[in-house]
Coordinates of C-alpha atoms and ligand atoms in Angstrom, one line a residue:
M1 CA 0.4 0.0 -0.1
R2 CA 1.4 3.4 -1.0
R3 CA 1.0 6.1 1.6
T4 CA -0.9 8.5 -0.3
H5 CA -1.2 11.1 2.8
F6 CA 1.0 13.5 0.9
D7 CA 1.0 15.3 -2.7
E8 CA 3.6 17.1 -5.2
E9 CA 3.4 20.5 -3.1
H10 CA 4.4 18.5 0.2
Q11 CA 6.9 16.5 -1.3
L12 CA 8.7 19.6 -2.8
F13 CA 8.6 21.0 1.1
R14 CA 9.7 17.6 2.6
D15 CA 13.1 17.9 -0.3
A16 CA 13.7 21.8 0.7
F17 CA 13.3 20.8 4.2
R18 CA 15.5 17.9 4.3
T19 CA 18.2 19.9 2.6
F20 CA 18.0 22.6 5.2
V21 CA 18.5 20.1 8.3
E22 CA 21.9 18.5 6.0
R23 CA 23.1 22.0 5.7
E24 CA 22.2 23.9 8.6
M25 CA 21.6 21.2 11.4
T26 CA 23.0 18.1 11.1
P27 CA 27.0 19.6 11.1
H28 CA 26.2 21.4 14.2
H29 CA 23.9 18.9 16.1
A30 CA 26.8 17.3 17.9
E31 CA 28.5 20.6 18.9
W32 CA 24.6 22.5 20.2
D33 CA 24.2 18.9 22.3
R34 CA 27.4 19.7 24.3
A35 CA 26.3 23.9 24.3
Q36 CA 23.0 21.9 25.5
I37 CA 21.3 25.0 23.5
V38 CA 20.7 25.9 19.9
P39 CA 21.8 29.2 18.6
H40 CA 19.1 31.8 18.7
D41 CA 19.5 32.0 15.0
L42 CA 18.9 28.8 13.9
F43 CA 15.1 30.1 14.1
R44 CA 16.0 33.2 11.7
T45 CA 17.7 31.0 9.6
A46 CA 14.6 28.7 10.0
G47 CA 12.3 31.4 9.4
K48 CA 14.1 33.1 6.4
S49 CA 13.7 29.3 4.8
G50 CA 9.6 29.6 5.1
F51 CA 9.6 26.5 8.1
L52 CA 8.5 28.7 10.6
G53 CA 4.6 29.6 11.2
M54 CA 3.3 28.1 8.2
A55 CA -0.3 28.5 9.4
V56 CA 0.5 32.5 9.8
P57 CA -1.6 34.7 6.8
E58 CA 1.1 35.6 4.5
A59 CA 0.4 38.6 5.4
L60 CA 2.1 38.4 8.4
G61 CA 4.6 36.9 7.6
G62 CA 3.7 32.9 7.1
G63 CA 3.0 30.7 5.0
G64 CA -0.9 31.2 5.1
T65 CA -1.5 27.4 5.4
S66 CA -3.1 25.9 8.1
D67 CA -2.5 22.3 6.4
F68 CA -1.0 20.4 9.3
R69 CA 1.0 18.1 6.8
Y70 CA 3.5 20.0 6.2
N71 CA 4.0 20.8 9.8
Q72 CA 4.3 16.7 10.2
I73 CA 6.9 16.8 7.6
I74 CA 9.0 19.2 9.6
G75 CA 8.3 16.8 12.7
E76 CA 9.6 13.4 10.3
E77 CA 12.4 14.8 8.5
L78 CA 14.0 16.2 12.2
Q79 CA 13.5 12.5 13.4
Y80 CA 14.6 10.4 10.5
A81 CA 17.8 13.3 10.3
G82 CA 18.2 12.1 14.4
V83 CA 18.4 15.6 15.1
A84 CA 15.4 15.5 16.9
A85 CA 16.8 17.6 20.2
S86 CA 17.9 20.7 17.9
G87 CA 14.4 20.5 16.6
L88 CA 12.3 20.7 19.0
G89 CA 12.3 23.8 19.9
M90 CA 11.0 24.5 16.2
T91 CA 8.3 22.7 16.0
L92 CA 7.2 24.0 19.7
H93 CA 7.5 27.1 18.3
T94 CA 5.5 26.6 15.1
D95 CA 3.2 23.5 16.0
I96 CA 2.2 24.4 19.8
C97 CA 2.7 28.4 20.4
M98 CA 1.2 29.7 16.6
P99 CA -2.0 28.4 17.3
Y100 CA -2.3 30.4 20.7
F101 CA -1.5 33.7 18.2
L102 CA -3.4 33.1 15.4
S103 CA -6.4 31.7 17.5
L104 CA -6.5 34.2 20.4
A105 CA -4.3 37.1 20.1
T106 CA -6.2 40.6 18.7
P107 CA -5.5 42.0 15.6
E108 CA -3.0 44.5 17.0
Q109 CA -1.3 41.5 19.2
Q110 CA -0.6 39.5 15.8
E111 CA 0.3 42.9 14.2
R112 CA 2.9 43.3 17.0
W113 CA 4.4 39.2 17.3
L114 CA 3.6 37.2 14.3
P115 CA 6.0 38.5 11.9
G116 CA 9.0 38.1 14.0
A117 CA 8.0 34.8 15.2
C118 CA 7.3 34.0 11.7
A119 CA 10.7 35.1 10.8
G120 CA 12.2 33.7 13.7
E121 CA 13.2 37.0 15.6
L122 CA 10.7 36.0 18.2
V123 CA 11.2 32.9 19.5
S124 CA 8.1 31.6 22.1
A125 CA 7.6 29.0 24.5
I126 CA 4.8 28.2 26.9
A127 CA 4.8 27.9 30.1
M128 CA 2.3 25.9 32.2
T129 CA 4.7 23.6 34.4
E130 CA 5.2 24.7 38.0
P131 CA 7.8 23.5 40.3
G132 CA 4.8 22.3 43.0
I133 CA 2.6 21.3 39.7
G134 CA 2.3 19.5 36.4
S135 CA -0.6 17.2 35.6
D136 CA -2.6 19.4 37.8
L137 CA -2.6 22.8 36.1
A138 CA -5.5 24.2 37.9
G139 CA -3.4 23.7 41.1
M140 CA -1.0 26.3 39.9
S141 CA 0.1 29.2 42.0
T142 CA 2.1 31.7 39.7
T143 CA -0.6 34.6 40.5
A144 CA -1.4 38.1 37.7
V145 CA -2.8 41.0 40.0
R146 CA -5.0 43.7 38.4
D147 CA -3.3 47.3 38.8
G148 CA -4.4 49.9 36.7
D149 CA -3.3 49.1 33.1
H150 CA -0.8 46.3 33.7
Y151 CA -0.8 42.5 35.5
V152 CA 1.7 42.3 38.6
V153 CA 3.3 38.9 38.2
N154 CA 4.9 36.9 40.8
G155 CA 6.0 33.0 40.7
A156 CA 8.3 30.8 39.1
K157 CA 7.8 28.1 35.9
T158 CA 10.0 25.3 35.6
F159 CA 11.0 22.4 32.6
I160 CA 10.1 24.9 30.2
T161 CA 11.1 24.2 26.4
N162 CA 13.2 26.8 24.6
G163 CA 12.8 28.4 28.5
I164 CA 16.5 30.3 27.4
N165 CA 16.4 31.4 24.2
A166 CA 12.8 32.4 24.0
D167 CA 11.7 36.0 23.7
L168 CA 8.0 35.5 23.8
V169 CA 6.6 33.5 26.9
I170 CA 2.7 32.1 27.2
T171 CA 2.3 31.7 30.6
A172 CA -0.4 31.1 32.2
V173 CA -1.0 32.5 35.4
K174 CA -3.8 32.6 38.4
T175 CA -5.6 36.0 37.6
D176 CA -8.4 34.6 40.4
P177 CA -6.3 32.7 43.3
S178 CA -9.6 32.1 44.8
L179 CA -10.7 29.4 41.6
A180 CA -9.3 26.4 40.0
H181 CA -9.3 26.2 36.3
K182 CA -11.7 29.2 36.2
G183 CA -9.1 31.7 37.8
I184 CA -6.3 31.0 34.9
S185 CA -5.1 33.5 32.4
L186 CA -2.7 33.5 29.3
L187 CA -0.3 36.4 29.3
I188 CA 2.6 36.8 27.1
L189 CA 6.1 37.7 29.2
E190 CA 8.9 39.5 27.1
R191 CA 12.4 38.9 27.2
G192 CA 13.8 42.0 29.2
M193 CA 10.7 42.8 31.0
E194 CA 12.3 43.9 34.7
G195 CA 11.9 41.2 37.3
F196 CA 11.6 38.1 34.4
E197 CA 14.7 36.2 35.2
R198 CA 15.6 32.8 33.7
G199 CA 16.9 30.3 36.2
R200 CA 18.9 27.4 35.1
N201 CA 19.3 25.4 32.1
L202 CA 18.6 22.0 33.4
E203 CA 20.7 19.3 32.7
K204 CA 18.9 16.6 30.8
L205 CA 18.9 12.5 30.5
G206 CA 18.8 13.7 26.8
L207 CA 17.3 16.2 24.4
H208 CA 21.1 17.7 25.5
S209 CA 20.5 20.4 22.2
Q210 CA 17.4 21.7 23.6
D211 CA 17.1 24.2 26.1
T212 CA 14.6 23.3 28.9
A213 CA 14.5 26.0 31.6
E214 CA 13.7 27.6 34.9
L215 CA 11.6 30.8 35.0
F216 CA 10.9 33.2 37.7
F217 CA 8.5 36.3 38.0
T218 CA 9.2 39.0 41.1
D219 CA 6.8 41.8 40.5
V220 CA 7.0 41.5 36.9
A221 CA 4.8 44.4 35.6
V222 CA 3.0 42.9 32.5
P223 CA 0.3 45.3 30.4
V224 CA -2.9 44.6 30.5
N225 CA -2.6 44.5 26.5
N226 CA -0.1 41.4 26.5
L227 CA -3.2 39.3 28.0
L228 CA -4.4 36.6 25.0
G229 CA -8.3 36.2 25.2
E230 CA -10.0 36.5 27.9
E231 CA -9.2 36.9 31.4
G232 CA -10.1 33.8 33.5
K233 CA -10.6 31.8 30.0
G234 CA -7.3 30.1 30.3
F235 CA -7.5 27.0 31.1
L236 CA -10.2 26.5 28.0
Q237 CA -7.8 28.0 26.0
L238 CA -5.2 25.4 27.0
V239 CA -8.0 22.4 26.5
H240 CA -8.7 23.6 23.6
N241 CA -4.9 23.8 21.9
L242 CA -3.6 20.8 23.5
P243 CA -4.5 18.5 21.0
Q244 CA -2.4 19.9 18.3
E245 CA 0.3 19.8 20.7
R246 CA -0.5 16.1 21.7
L247 CA -0.8 15.3 17.9
S248 CA 2.5 17.1 17.1
I249 CA 4.3 14.9 19.7
A250 CA 2.6 12.1 18.2
V251 CA 3.7 12.5 14.7
A252 CA 7.3 13.1 16.6
G253 CA 7.5 9.5 18.0
V254 CA 6.0 7.1 15.1
S255 CA 8.5 8.9 13.3
A256 CA 11.3 8.1 15.8
A257 CA 10.4 4.9 15.7
R258 CA 10.6 4.2 12.0
A259 CA 13.8 6.0 12.1
A260 CA 15.1 3.5 14.7
L261 CA 13.8 0.7 12.6
E262 CA 15.6 2.1 9.4
W263 CA 19.0 2.6 11.3
T264 CA 19.2 -0.9 12.9
L265 CA 17.7 -2.9 9.8
A266 CA 20.9 -1.1 8.4
Y267 CA 22.7 -2.0 11.5
V268 CA 21.8 -5.8 11.2
K269 CA 22.6 -6.5 8.0
E270 CA 26.0 -5.8 7.8
R271 CA 26.8 -6.9 11.4
T272 CA 27.8 -10.4 11.6
A273 CA 27.7 -13.2 14.6
F274 CA 28.7 -16.8 14.4
G275 CA 29.5 -16.3 11.1
Q276 CA 26.3 -14.9 9.6
P277 CA 24.4 -11.2 9.7
V278 CA 22.6 -10.6 12.9
G279 CA 19.3 -9.9 11.2
S280 CA 19.1 -13.4 10.1
F281 CA 18.5 -14.3 13.4
Q282 CA 14.5 -15.4 14.1
N283 CA 14.4 -13.5 17.0
S284 CA 16.0 -10.3 15.3
R285 CA 13.5 -10.7 12.7
F286 CA 10.9 -10.8 14.9
V287 CA 11.3 -8.0 16.6
L288 CA 11.8 -5.7 13.6
A289 CA 8.3 -7.4 12.4
E290 CA 6.8 -6.5 15.3
L291 CA 8.2 -3.1 14.8
A292 CA 7.1 -2.2 11.3
T293 CA 3.7 -3.5 12.0
E294 CA 3.3 -1.9 14.8
I295 CA 4.8 1.7 12.8
E296 CA 2.6 1.3 10.1
I297 CA -0.2 0.8 12.1
G298 CA 0.6 4.1 14.3
Q299 CA 1.3 6.0 11.0
T300 CA -2.3 5.3 9.9
F301 CA -3.9 6.5 12.6
V302 CA -1.5 9.4 12.7
D303 CA -1.8 10.0 9.3
R304 CA -5.7 10.2 10.0
C305 CA -5.5 12.4 13.1
V306 CA -3.9 15.1 11.5
L307 CA -6.7 15.0 8.7
A308 CA -9.0 15.0 11.1
L309 CA -7.2 18.3 12.6
N310 CA -6.6 19.7 8.8
E311 CA -10.7 19.0 9.1
R312 CA -11.0 20.9 12.9
T313 CA -12.4 17.6 13.9
L314 CA -10.0 16.0 15.9
T315 CA -11.4 15.5 19.5
A316 CA -9.5 15.5 22.4
E317 CA -9.2 11.8 23.3
E318 CA -8.1 10.9 19.5
A319 CA -5.2 13.0 20.3
A320 CA -4.8 11.8 23.3
M321 CA -5.1 8.2 21.9
A322 CA -2.5 9.0 19.3
K323 CA -0.2 10.7 22.0
W324 CA 0.1 7.7 24.5
W325 CA 0.4 5.4 21.9
C326 CA 2.8 6.7 19.4
T327 CA 5.1 7.4 22.3
E328 CA 5.2 4.6 24.1
L329 CA 5.5 2.8 20.8
Q330 CA 8.7 5.3 20.0
K331 CA 10.1 4.3 23.9
R332 CA 9.3 0.5 22.8
A333 CA 11.2 0.8 19.2
V334 CA 13.9 2.3 20.5
D335 CA 14.8 0.1 23.7
R336 CA 14.3 -2.9 21.2
C337 CA 16.3 -1.5 18.5
L338 CA 19.3 -0.2 20.5
Q339 CA 19.5 -4.0 22.0
L340 CA 20.1 -5.3 18.4
H341 CA 23.0 -3.1 18.2
G342 CA 24.4 -4.6 21.1
G343 CA 27.3 -2.8 23.0
Y344 CA 27.1 -0.1 19.8
G345 CA 24.1 0.7 20.5
Y346 CA 25.1 2.5 23.7
M347 CA 27.7 4.5 22.3
L348 CA 26.5 8.1 21.4
E349 CA 28.1 7.6 18.2
Y350 CA 25.4 5.8 16.6
P351 CA 22.0 7.7 16.6
I352 CA 20.0 4.9 18.1
A353 CA 21.3 6.2 21.4
R354 CA 20.7 9.6 21.4
A355 CA 16.9 8.7 20.1
Y356 CA 17.1 6.3 23.4
A357 CA 17.8 9.3 25.8
D358 CA 15.8 11.7 23.8
A359 CA 12.7 9.0 23.7
R360 CA 12.3 9.0 27.5
I361 CA 10.5 12.1 28.0
T362 CA 7.8 11.7 25.4
T363 CA 5.3 9.6 27.7
I364 CA 5.6 12.4 29.8
Y365 CA 5.9 15.9 28.9
G366 CA 2.8 17.0 26.5
G367 CA 0.9 15.7 29.3
T368 CA 2.1 11.9 31.2
T369 CA 0.0 8.5 29.7
E370 CA -1.9 8.0 32.3
I371 CA -3.2 11.4 31.8
M372 CA -3.9 10.5 28.6
K373 CA -5.7 7.2 29.1
E374 CA -7.8 9.6 32.0
I375 CA -8.8 11.6 29.3
I376 CA -9.6 8.3 27.1
G377 CA -11.3 6.8 30.0
K378 CA -13.5 10.2 30.7
S379 CA -14.9 9.7 27.0
L380 CA -16.0 6.2 27.6
G381 CA -18.2 7.2 30.1
L382 CA -15.9 6.2 33.2
Ligands
FAD1 C1 12.5 18.1 28.9 C2 10.8 18.5 28.8 C3 9.9 19.6 28.5 C4 9.1 20.4 29.1 N1 8.5 20.7 28.5 C5 7.6 21.9 28.7 C6 7.4 23.0 28.2 O1 7.8 23.5 27.5 N2 6.2 23.7 29.1 C7 5.1 23.4 30.3 O2 4.9 24.2 30.9 N3 5.7 22.0 30.8 C8 6.8 21.6 30.4 N4 7.3 20.0 30.6 C9 6.7 19.6 31.8 C10 5.9 18.5 31.4 O3 4.4 19.0 31.0 C11 5.3 18.0 32.5 O4 6.7 17.3 33.8 C12 4.4 17.0 32.5 O5 3.3 17.4 32.6 C13 4.3 15.8 33.8 O6 4.0 16.9 35.4 P1 4.7 16.9 36.3 O7 6.7 16.6 36.0 O8 4.7 17.6 37.6 O9 4.6 15.6 37.1 P2 3.2 15.3 38.2 O10 1.9 15.5 37.6 O11 3.9 15.0 39.5 O12 2.8 13.4 37.4 C14 3.8 12.7 38.5 C15 3.3 11.0 38.3 O13 2.2 10.9 38.9 C16 1.2 10.2 37.4 N5 -0.1 11.2 37.5 C17 -0.4 12.4 38.1 N6 -2.1 12.7 38.0 C18 -2.1 11.3 37.8 C19 -3.6 11.1 37.8 N7 -4.8 11.6 37.8 N8 -4.1 9.6 37.7 C20 -2.7 8.5 38.0 N9 -1.7 9.6 37.4 C21 -1.2 10.4 37.9 C22 2.1 11.1 36.5 O14 1.6 10.3 35.3 C23 3.6 10.7 36.7 O15 3.7 9.7 35.9 C24 8.7 20.0 30.2 C25 8.8 18.8 31.2 C26 10.3 18.1 30.3 C27 10.9 17.1 31.7

């Protein structure tokens, strides 16, 4: 069966993005891993080539298409090239943060931020998680107290992707701490605001070239016209945008599994033991046959979800299904593929080793597997 999901335009876009990755990312990936961050300029280079903000109207500097298959191609190619960690900030910026600006920002706010975001001059991040809460967002304690034409923001966020590179941070705050979900609002905090400090760029198990940071807010005066959407509607706005975030992670998950399979197929055909290629042992064939099957099944579902997102019919439950299943597949795939590499699989010079470390977080961020199953379970009336 041929995958008929993409047309010729998509193929051209894929070729262009693949060339971009080969030229601008692959040669620097190891160095960025050591630096634990990609240069801010990577966003500018990607922006110039049209790889950020595809869904943003052309008049505001974007690509003018809300076809998520373009985002999917970027997510796939980053995995196939083994540069997932260096590309995560870009997909977060485009797939996860931009929709907030598109659906909630006023025309004035869009004019103010979107051209810079599409050009890669303004890097975005989204800050929900706090030291004390992750899954239970309603329990957040960062506050924003209205004072005339400003909010005064106090609190802290942690584990924020693009935390160091970000110029615009979509920050979930409590505008009414006496309320749970209904007290949450979204404010844009900007680089340079007084009292907005970056903490540590956190050392992680994997995703080394991705900056993941702590953010601290001490009496930060945020103009009221940096409020995204309506006050008190933040939780609903997050819930509305999370399916696209989760689908973006699912796309990466199934593509990471495919990349692991391809690298391993090449390896086990070359490597010999007991006078025969490692791939010819029945165990290797079974492991890779199982993974090849699961990847095809996962890909089919993800492709359907992408089309549903395009048609605006993707439900929160379907996105949760795609997210937990594809990321659990990713984890299984990198583990089993690393095993088939033997000791070399543990060496960072082999992409499977990096992919193994990078995969571990994917069943946690964007909502854990357990929370995804809770969402699906509730939709079953349980
Ligand atoms: C590398 C990285 C990047 C990240 N990027 C961002 C980002 O850009 N922005 C952002 O806001 N956050 C980000 N996060 C945070 C991430 O989304 C959270 O870590 C995640 O949502 C889980 O929250 P937690 O760590 O507080 O775990 P907890 O909520 O404390 O959960 C701990 C365990 O309890 C389980 N659990 C919790 N509630 C339930 C329940 N009701 N039923 C069953 N089990 C439950 C969880 O599944 C988990 O296994 C990132 C994290 C990492 C590590």
